[in-house]
Amino acid sequence: MPTFASGDRLLRQTVLAGGGWTAGLAAVALLGAAAELLLPAALGRAVDAALGGGSGWWAVSACGLVVVLIGVDTLTDLASGYGAARATAGLRRRLLRHLFALDVRVTRRHPVGDLVGRLVGQAADAGQAGNAVVLAIVAVLPPLGSVVALALLEPVLGITLLAGLGLLAVLMRAFVADASAVTAGYQRVLGTIAGRLLESLAGARTIAAAGTTHREEDRVLAALPDLDRHGRRSWELLARASARTAAVAPLLNLSVIAVGGYALTVGWLTPGELVAAVRYAAMGAGLGGVLATLNHLVRSRAGAHRVAELLAQPAAPSGDRPLPPGGGALRLRGVGVHADDGRPILDGIDLDVPAGATVAVVGASGAGKSTLAAVAGRLYDPDHGEVRLDGVPLRDLDAAALRRAVGYAFDRPVLVGATVHDAIGLALPADAATPPAGRSPATPAVLRAARTAAVADVIDRLPDGYRTPLGDTPLSGGETQRLGLARAFAAERLLILDDATSSLDTATEHRITAAVVGRAGERTRLVVTHRTAAAAAADLVAWLDGGRLRGLAPHRQLWADPDYRAVFQPSGGGS
């Protein structure tokens, strides 16, 4: 868990990310603060000049300062908008790249809705840091400048205002400390609710079929009282701080006016200086207006801490070695993977998959089959041991080379891309994945992958064939699996199928199995399955039992063991 220092460091980085717009905002805001401080003095001189029959240039100067303040307001809105947009975009890109670089086990610890909330909501709050910091600093300048101006007019006036500002500063500090904790709690609970909501939406059909809508509503909104408590506490803190400053500010203003009135009667001040003193008193007592800016700063800081929690998670290191010539020989030595509670999922796996061979991975539910498939292609690294492809440790491989060499297909694939063509060609090089111009429906590589996955006829029936948007493709579960298989067939050396034919009918599965295992030497294949036919068609079967490799042999040889036969019984579990 990151310290507060990491969140504050990210906050500082985000302030700088606004670039020239944040610097411009600071310059414009400082100009506005200077004009605001000069305006009472100009008005006071104008009053004295009018009473003494002097020149009207001070009145003109006062009008000019008012024009400057109007321009400052306009430029402040422009600079703050562009600066926040730039900082937020940069922070979102950084966070998104980091999320994709993380071990998938790390991201699974956070509900998807919570991750989306941090990327969309908290990153936007943090992106306002530049504006909040600049405006908070500049907002303090007029009250402090008022103390100096009053001290120059009459030291007693400066001392009176300074005493009141000290009390207001104590109230502000208490507000910031309390509001920071409350805002962080609010954002955390909101992420929890968002995560549960996304889970429910993904299973909306199941919930409707079970008739448990009301129960699901209660589950999603179970944390709503906590959210309400944090929200109410936030508004209570803001209201209490506003009430305190609202009570102190008028008393402070009256104190300065009373002292100024006395100074006028004894000749310490001129009428114009009294006018200026009253204006400076109002400006100094207006420190309560800083509350809104401080509240924005608190939200930015809380958002930065939420984003920093994810950025503090170490990304999987990437090497720079290319793959040497080879056919996809896979070797696992001493591979171990543990669950978050320390329970072993894989324990000391030693496995050699010859180049070009097909190895079926079987075992009862919970045996570690999908985990073995994940570490074999480095979806994540094992906690112990090493995985090599053609003699090179996967940790040392260049990331792009690894992803070109290894293709994955899953039981419930997620299709990524604007069109069907994009979804199939996702892992292909740019020249092989870009849809061709003219009448050609798809690139040769995409056409070949679709035919191998027995999905070409399905695509041809779509309204725009391979160019059909994914959102307009009413695909069944089996057809979606076949598109996922087609995407995986782009792999150059190692094809990993994690129960990727579970939704196919028998005839289609037989056709795809023949395509996968029937081309010896084309690529190495690791097939997680719970079906006897797929295991029988493989060159070797890796039999997992309780996270250990119990056997590695042809299917017909293992079949003599009754425990092995039990794996394929209905009660034996799936993948």
XYZ file of C-alpha atoms in Angstrom:
575
model
C 0.000 0.000 0.000
C 1.580 3.310 -0.994
C 2.337 5.995 1.556
C 0.803 9.436 1.485
C 4.138 10.622 0.128
C 3.564 8.753 -3.153
C 0.149 10.365 -3.554
C 1.534 13.824 -2.838
C 4.396 13.175 -5.255
C 1.882 12.279 -7.962
C -0.032 15.452 -7.092
C 3.109 17.521 -7.714
C 3.746 15.722 -10.992
C 0.185 16.414 -12.084
C 0.585 20.109 -11.274
C 3.601 20.230 -13.605
C 1.737 18.202 -16.271
C -0.456 21.218 -17.014
C 2.597 22.717 -18.684
C 2.308 26.182 -20.155
C -1.384 26.436 -19.353
C -0.736 26.070 -15.620
C 2.136 28.558 -15.849
C -0.154 30.919 -17.754
C -2.840 30.480 -15.121
C -0.325 31.358 -12.409
C 0.753 34.499 -14.288
C -2.825 35.609 -14.942
C -3.908 34.860 -11.366
C -0.959 36.807 -9.967
C -1.866 39.723 -12.224
C -5.423 39.552 -10.903
C -4.218 39.445 -7.290
C -2.004 42.475 -7.910
C -4.877 44.387 -9.536
C -7.162 43.437 -6.644
C -4.640 44.761 -4.129
C -4.048 47.992 -6.045
C -7.751 48.776 -6.554
C -8.530 49.913 -2.932
C -5.473 52.177 -2.932
C -6.524 53.689 -6.262
C -10.068 54.234 -5.000
C -8.757 55.887 -1.839
C -6.528 58.241 -3.812
C -9.462 59.021 -6.124
C -11.620 59.963 -3.112
C -8.923 62.225 -1.669
C -8.358 63.792 -5.081
C -12.092 64.441 -5.503
C -12.373 66.008 -2.027
C -9.300 68.147 -2.615
C -10.193 69.166 -6.155
C -7.209 67.299 -7.642
C -6.726 65.335 -10.859
C -9.089 62.578 -11.947
C -6.340 60.231 -13.072
C -6.777 58.073 -9.971
C -10.420 57.434 -10.923
C -9.279 56.477 -14.422
C -6.673 54.154 -12.899
C -9.350 52.505 -10.769
C -11.502 51.908 -13.849
C -8.496 50.446 -15.653
C -7.904 47.995 -12.779
C -11.557 46.904 -12.975
C -11.086 46.176 -16.695
C -7.963 44.154 -15.868
C -9.920 42.093 -13.312
C -12.635 41.346 -15.903
C -9.988 40.173 -18.376
C -8.293 38.107 -15.678
C -11.537 36.239 -14.951
C -11.921 35.329 -18.627
C -8.306 34.208 -19.063
C -8.417 32.274 -15.790
C -11.351 30.182 -17.016
C -9.560 29.496 -20.316
C -6.177 28.564 -18.809
C -7.680 26.443 -16.040
C -9.846 24.499 -18.496
C -7.049 23.698 -20.932
C -4.505 23.001 -18.182
C -6.799 20.565 -16.369
C -7.702 18.816 -19.642
C -4.035 18.344 -20.511
C -3.058 17.085 -17.051
C -6.067 14.734 -16.845
C -5.398 13.256 -20.294
C -1.755 12.624 -19.417
C -2.639 11.021 -16.091
C -5.284 8.787 -17.682
C -2.855 7.629 -20.371
C -0.233 6.882 -17.723
C -2.684 4.964 -15.541
C -4.135 3.005 -18.463
C -0.677 1.980 -19.713
C 0.227 0.917 -16.201
C -2.947 -1.141 -15.772
C -2.213 -3.037 -18.978
C 1.393 -3.590 -17.842
C 0.355 -5.007 -14.453
C 0.223 -8.667 -13.624
C -3.379 -9.709 -14.330
C -3.610 -11.076 -10.798
C -3.116 -7.544 -9.455
C -5.934 -6.031 -11.500
C -8.253 -8.890 -10.533
C -7.992 -7.774 -6.906
C -9.870 -4.605 -7.846
C -13.431 -4.675 -9.203
C -13.569 -3.416 -12.780
C -15.997 -0.684 -11.762
C -13.526 0.558 -9.157
C -10.735 0.685 -11.751
C -12.994 2.576 -14.151
C -13.930 4.980 -11.364
C -10.284 5.737 -10.660
C -9.482 6.139 -14.352
C -12.459 8.369 -15.106
C -13.416 10.084 -11.848
C -10.386 10.221 -9.569
C -7.969 10.941 -12.431
C -10.155 13.920 -13.381
C -10.107 15.133 -9.758
C -6.334 14.781 -9.653
C -6.061 16.541 -13.011
C -7.453 19.666 -11.358
C -4.429 19.776 -9.057
C -2.625 22.474 -11.037
C -5.639 24.758 -10.925
C -6.319 24.007 -7.266
C -2.747 24.615 -6.119
C -2.270 27.798 -8.158
C -5.621 29.270 -7.192
C -5.209 28.273 -3.534
C -1.838 30.025 -3.338
C -3.061 33.089 -5.200
C -6.248 33.215 -3.115
C -4.121 33.731 -0.001
C -2.246 36.681 -1.494
C -5.026 39.323 -1.274
C -5.660 38.726 2.453
C -1.925 38.750 3.219
C -1.428 41.741 0.959
C -4.251 43.477 2.811
C -2.346 43.045 6.089
C 0.716 44.690 4.539
C -1.341 47.498 2.957
C -3.158 48.242 6.232
C 0.119 48.180 8.130
C 1.500 50.754 5.712
C -1.597 52.924 6.187
C -1.618 52.522 9.961
C 0.220 49.725 11.869
C -2.654 49.210 14.322
C -4.956 48.337 11.420
C -2.493 45.706 10.141
C -2.160 44.152 13.592
C -5.965 43.995 13.986
C -6.424 42.201 10.629
C -3.486 39.857 11.226
C -4.928 38.656 14.540
C -8.242 37.789 12.901
C -6.550 36.031 9.963
C -4.584 33.851 12.384
C -7.846 32.571 13.853
C -9.275 31.923 10.373
C -6.107 30.062 9.347
C -6.518 27.680 12.305
C -10.095 26.951 11.215
C -8.957 26.321 7.616
C -6.275 23.864 8.704
C -8.754 21.817 10.723
C -11.119 21.735 7.738
C -8.426 20.465 5.339
C -7.321 17.673 7.713
C -10.871 16.413 8.346
C -12.098 16.831 4.762
C -9.147 14.873 3.309
C -10.052 11.723 5.259
C -13.771 12.049 4.506
C -13.234 12.606 0.770
C -10.907 9.589 0.525
C -13.524 7.427 2.257
C -16.255 8.695 -0.061
C -14.241 7.858 -3.176
C -13.357 4.410 -1.824
C -16.991 3.483 -1.103
C -18.090 4.866 -4.467
C -15.561 2.565 -6.148
C -16.983 -0.412 -4.251
C -20.525 0.360 -5.404
C -19.360 0.869 -8.996
C -17.570 -2.482 -8.943
C -20.648 -4.343 -7.709
C -22.850 -2.572 -10.244
C -20.630 -3.634 -13.131
C -20.661 -7.227 -11.888
C -24.460 -7.161 -11.760
C -24.805 -5.668 -15.230
C -22.540 -8.388 -16.634
C -24.848 -11.015 -15.114
C -28.129 -9.223 -15.814
C -29.662 -12.199 -17.661
C -28.853 -14.599 -14.851
C -30.282 -12.219 -12.258
C -33.479 -11.753 -14.271
C -33.842 -15.497 -14.807
C -33.386 -16.191 -11.098
C -35.843 -13.462 -10.115
C -33.352 -11.977 -7.651
C -33.442 -8.381 -8.895
C -34.384 -6.899 -5.527
C -31.769 -8.974 -3.734
C -29.139 -7.783 -6.210
C -30.215 -4.172 -5.715
C -29.653 -4.623 -1.992
C -26.205 -6.142 -2.608
C -25.077 -3.369 -4.948
C -26.358 -0.629 -2.657
C -25.298 -2.261 0.623
C -22.538 0.316 0.990
C -24.897 3.225 0.305
C -25.267 4.109 4.023
C -21.474 4.463 4.228
C -21.493 6.641 1.120
C -24.285 8.718 2.628
C -22.345 9.043 5.881
C -19.191 10.216 4.128
C -21.162 12.595 1.911
C -23.069 14.110 4.810
C -19.878 14.414 6.817
C -18.208 16.215 3.897
C -21.015 18.756 3.616
C -21.157 19.132 7.396
C -17.446 19.954 7.515
C -17.794 22.464 4.693
C -20.896 24.035 6.267
C -19.261 24.208 9.694
C -16.117 25.804 8.283
C -18.223 28.261 6.277
C -20.283 29.121 9.342
C -17.205 29.745 11.466
C -15.570 31.959 8.864
C -18.880 33.703 8.249
C -19.046 34.481 11.983
C -15.436 35.617 12.303
C -15.192 37.596 9.044
C -17.821 40.304 9.846
C -16.391 40.779 13.340
C -12.940 41.147 11.849
C -14.239 43.611 9.268
C -16.039 45.666 11.933
C -12.935 45.692 14.112
C -10.823 47.149 11.318
C -13.530 49.706 10.456
C -13.819 50.753 14.121
C -10.074 51.210 14.464
C -10.015 53.032 11.110
C -12.803 55.348 12.215
C -10.893 56.243 15.338
C -7.752 56.813 13.252
C -9.702 59.196 11.028
C -10.976 61.229 13.967
C -7.492 61.718 15.402
C -6.051 62.564 12.004
C -4.019 59.406 11.415
C -5.953 58.673 8.182
C -7.440 60.745 5.401
C -11.000 60.017 4.195
C -9.601 58.331 1.096
C -7.271 56.174 3.198
C -10.246 55.170 5.343
C -12.081 54.084 2.162
C -9.014 52.052 1.175
C -8.777 50.574 4.704
C -12.426 49.475 4.593
C -11.838 47.795 1.224
C -8.685 46.054 2.492
C -10.541 44.918 5.598
C -13.265 43.364 3.439
C -10.620 41.739 1.270
C -8.747 40.329 4.251
C -11.868 39.087 5.985
C -12.830 37.368 2.732
C -10.337 34.583 3.474
C -13.412 32.425 3.975
C -13.768 32.473 0.192
C -10.619 30.354 0.081
C -12.717 27.463 1.426
C -14.036 26.534 -2.034
C -10.510 26.475 -3.435
C -9.288 24.386 -0.503
C -12.169 21.976 -1.034
C -11.075 21.510 -4.675
C -7.517 20.930 -3.497
C -8.709 18.294 -1.022
C -10.585 16.462 -3.797
C -7.550 16.627 -6.081
C -5.298 15.266 -3.349
C -7.695 12.421 -2.543
C -8.005 11.571 -6.244
C -4.219 11.585 -6.647
C -3.865 9.182 -3.718
C -6.419 6.799 -5.249
C -4.579 6.822 -8.580
C -1.200 6.501 -6.853
C -2.378 3.296 -5.140
C -2.526 1.631 -8.557
C 0.606 3.265 -9.948
C 2.526 2.004 -6.915
C 1.821 -1.592 -7.932
C 4.953 -2.855 -9.742
C 4.466 -3.594 -13.426
C 5.751 -6.825 -14.899
C 9.284 -6.128 -16.136
C 9.882 -6.502 -19.856
C 13.087 -7.707 -21.431
C 14.655 -6.827 -24.759
C 15.890 -10.150 -26.114
C 14.550 -11.346 -29.483
C 13.457 -14.908 -30.063
C 16.082 -17.089 -31.710
C 15.103 -19.404 -34.570
C 12.981 -22.239 -33.263
C 9.712 -24.082 -33.477
C 8.182 -23.119 -30.138
C 9.775 -25.493 -27.626
C 8.285 -24.742 -24.195
C 10.027 -25.626 -20.931
C 8.829 -25.092 -17.358
C 11.198 -25.701 -14.457
C 10.155 -25.614 -10.808
C 7.146 -23.436 -11.558
C 5.088 -22.503 -8.531
C 2.135 -20.125 -8.171
C 0.418 -19.233 -4.909
C -2.965 -17.691 -4.187
C -3.211 -14.482 -2.142
C -3.770 -16.569 0.994
C -0.577 -18.571 0.374
C -2.322 -21.680 -0.891
C -0.317 -23.351 -3.708
C -2.074 -23.397 -7.079
C 0.890 -24.849 -8.948
C 3.650 -26.609 -7.036
C 7.020 -27.453 -8.597
C 5.862 -28.029 -12.181
C 8.520 -29.406 -14.541
C 7.174 -29.721 -18.074
C 8.797 -30.023 -21.505
C 6.658 -29.437 -24.574
C 8.582 -30.323 -27.752
C 8.530 -27.854 -30.619
C 5.549 -28.453 -32.866
C 3.865 -30.880 -30.480
C 0.346 -30.752 -29.093
C 0.018 -31.238 -25.327
C -3.411 -31.474 -23.722
C -3.657 -30.233 -20.119
C -6.295 -32.064 -18.087
C -7.281 -32.323 -14.462
C -10.126 -31.911 -12.033
C -11.560 -28.505 -11.226
C -9.024 -26.465 -9.257
C -6.076 -28.562 -10.403
C -4.312 -25.479 -11.825
C -4.903 -25.936 -15.560
C -5.786 -22.317 -16.389
C -2.952 -21.074 -14.169
C -0.507 -23.279 -16.052
C -1.825 -21.872 -19.337
C -1.421 -18.320 -17.992
C 2.222 -18.699 -16.958
C 3.104 -20.636 -20.124
C 2.555 -17.524 -22.250
C 3.386 -14.992 -19.517
C -0.017 -13.557 -18.822
C 1.688 -13.367 -15.467
C 4.909 -14.607 -13.941
C 5.138 -17.606 -11.607
C 6.061 -16.958 -7.998
C 8.826 -19.541 -8.317
C 10.618 -21.207 -11.170
C 11.137 -20.259 -14.785
C 9.387 -20.598 -18.143
C 11.401 -20.660 -21.398
C 10.354 -20.484 -25.030
C 12.943 -21.793 -27.472
C 15.530 -21.516 -24.728
C 14.843 -17.872 -23.762
C 13.258 -17.034 -20.380
C 9.928 -15.314 -20.983
C 10.952 -12.542 -18.546
C 13.844 -11.615 -20.853
C 11.854 -11.541 -24.091
C 10.890 -8.345 -25.856
C 7.168 -7.821 -25.153
C 6.217 -7.358 -28.811
C 8.148 -10.450 -29.848
C 6.483 -12.490 -27.097
C 2.975 -11.445 -28.112
C 3.663 -12.236 -31.779
C 4.967 -15.650 -30.807
C 2.201 -16.666 -28.372
C -1.518 -16.721 -29.102
C -4.288 -17.269 -26.544
C -7.890 -18.379 -26.920
C -10.213 -18.547 -23.918
C -13.521 -20.146 -23.017
C -15.176 -16.716 -22.826
C -13.188 -14.497 -25.177
C -13.516 -10.713 -25.121
C -13.496 -9.312 -28.638
C -11.522 -6.093 -29.021
C -11.692 -3.777 -32.022
C -14.078 -1.685 -34.063
C -14.945 -4.399 -36.582
C -14.832 -8.170 -36.926
C -11.682 -7.788 -39.032
C -10.032 -5.795 -36.250
C -10.991 -8.407 -33.646
C -9.382 -11.250 -35.607
C -6.309 -9.265 -36.594
C -5.685 -7.821 -33.134
C -2.361 -9.631 -32.613
C -1.165 -9.417 -36.213
C 1.506 -6.965 -37.414
C 0.075 -3.698 -38.753
C 0.533 -4.632 -42.417
C -1.310 -7.931 -41.930
C -4.050 -6.515 -39.701
C -5.045 -3.397 -41.680
C -8.210 -4.031 -43.733
C -7.438 -3.810 -47.451
C -8.887 -1.082 -49.624
C -11.280 -1.886 -52.441
C -13.444 -4.967 -52.669
C -11.199 -7.460 -50.909
C -13.038 -8.509 -47.729
C -9.971 -9.069 -45.519
C -6.232 -9.520 -45.474
C -4.934 -13.015 -46.354
C -3.828 -13.635 -42.747
C -7.271 -12.777 -41.361
C -9.034 -14.871 -44.021
C -6.793 -17.845 -43.260
C -7.384 -17.542 -39.504
C -11.168 -17.291 -39.955
C -11.258 -20.402 -42.150
C -9.108 -22.374 -39.721
C -11.433 -21.410 -36.868
C -14.494 -22.463 -38.939
C -16.018 -18.986 -38.594
C -15.606 -17.662 -42.157
C -19.119 -18.746 -43.164
C -20.574 -16.950 -40.123
C -18.752 -13.738 -41.025
C -19.894 -13.924 -44.642
C -23.511 -13.839 -43.459
C -22.995 -10.614 -41.485
C -24.345 -7.367 -43.043
C -20.879 -6.025 -43.936
C -18.865 -9.198 -43.625
C -15.467 -8.612 -42.058
C -16.144 -4.871 -41.881
C -19.233 -5.322 -39.681
C -18.948 -3.359 -36.398
C -18.623 -5.669 -33.415
C -21.636 -4.031 -31.801
C -23.769 -5.166 -34.755
C -22.761 -8.833 -34.637
C -25.434 -11.003 -32.974
C -23.064 -13.893 -32.236
C -23.788 -16.998 -30.192
C -21.387 -18.203 -27.534
C -19.860 -20.738 -29.891
C -19.438 -18.187 -32.691
C -17.757 -15.783 -30.280
C -15.405 -18.585 -29.234
C -14.539 -19.222 -32.871
C -13.683 -15.557 -33.405
C -11.450 -15.801 -30.345
C -9.808 -18.876 -31.829
C -9.264 -17.072 -35.140
C -7.501 -14.247 -33.291
C -5.245 -16.786 -31.522
C -4.274 -18.535 -34.749
C -2.062 -15.551 -35.599
C 0.524 -16.937 -33.145
C 3.843 -17.754 -34.749
C 5.195 -20.376 -32.326
C 2.923 -21.232 -29.396
C -0.863 -21.560 -29.400
C -2.534 -21.828 -25.984
C -6.193 -22.827 -25.887
C -7.750 -22.514 -22.429
C -10.948 -24.577 -22.791
C -11.519 -22.532 -25.933
C -13.900 -25.023 -27.601
C -16.258 -25.603 -24.661
C -19.208 -23.826 -26.360
C -18.852 -25.505 -29.760
C -21.055 -28.232 -31.114
C -19.428 -31.644 -31.603
C -18.980 -31.365 -35.363
C -17.414 -27.902 -35.225
C -15.186 -28.900 -32.339
C -13.968 -31.948 -34.270
C -13.223 -29.766 -37.297
C -11.283 -27.209 -35.250
C -9.471 -29.883 -33.245
C -8.341 -31.453 -36.487
C -7.117 -28.054 -37.682
C -5.272 -27.425 -34.424
C -3.556 -30.774 -33.923
C -3.441 -32.046 -37.480
C -0.574 -29.882 -38.714
C 2.502 -31.330 -37.061
C 5.408 -28.933 -36.723
C 3.439 -25.817 -37.662
C 3.445 -24.467 -34.080
C 3.457 -25.790 -30.536
C 0.022 -26.206 -28.974
C -0.990 -26.278 -25.317
C -4.668 -27.236 -25.038
C -6.531 -27.033 -21.723
C -9.508 -29.339 -22.073
C -11.909 -31.593 -20.209
C -12.964 -33.581 -23.270
C -11.692 -37.069 -23.988
C -11.517 -36.591 -27.763
C -9.219 -33.557 -27.484
C -6.922 -35.397 -25.055
C -6.827 -38.454 -27.338
C -5.919 -36.333 -30.362
C -2.932 -34.718 -28.592
C 0.620 -36.016 -28.759
C 0.957 -35.898 -24.983
C -1.324 -35.275 -22.015
C -0.161 -33.284 -18.988
C -2.275 -34.554 -16.095
C -2.505 -32.076 -13.219
C -3.686 -33.124 -9.788
C -3.792 -30.666 -6.894
C -1.315 -28.300 -8.529
C 1.235 -31.024 -9.290
C 2.065 -32.793 -12.531
C 0.887 -36.317 -11.903
C 1.578 -37.648 -15.365
C 2.928 -36.744 -18.811
C 2.241 -39.379 -21.413
C -0.010 -40.211 -24.373
C -3.713 -40.417 -23.578
C -3.961 -44.148 -24.305
C -1.211 -44.867 -21.774
C -2.775 -42.756 -19.009
C -6.221 -44.192 -19.679
C -5.273 -47.362 -17.827
C -5.336 -45.367 -14.563
C -8.875 -45.167 -13.082
C -8.082 -41.829 -11.446
C -7.239 -40.431 -14.881
C -10.472 -41.782 -16.351
C -12.397 -40.145 -13.504
C -11.176 -36.726 -14.668
C -13.431 -37.012 -17.735
C -16.503 -38.154 -15.844
C -19.302 -35.544 -15.354
C -18.322 -35.244 -11.676
C -14.664 -34.953 -12.535
C -14.787 -31.210 -13.111
C -13.951 -28.980 -16.025
C -11.200 -26.568 -16.730
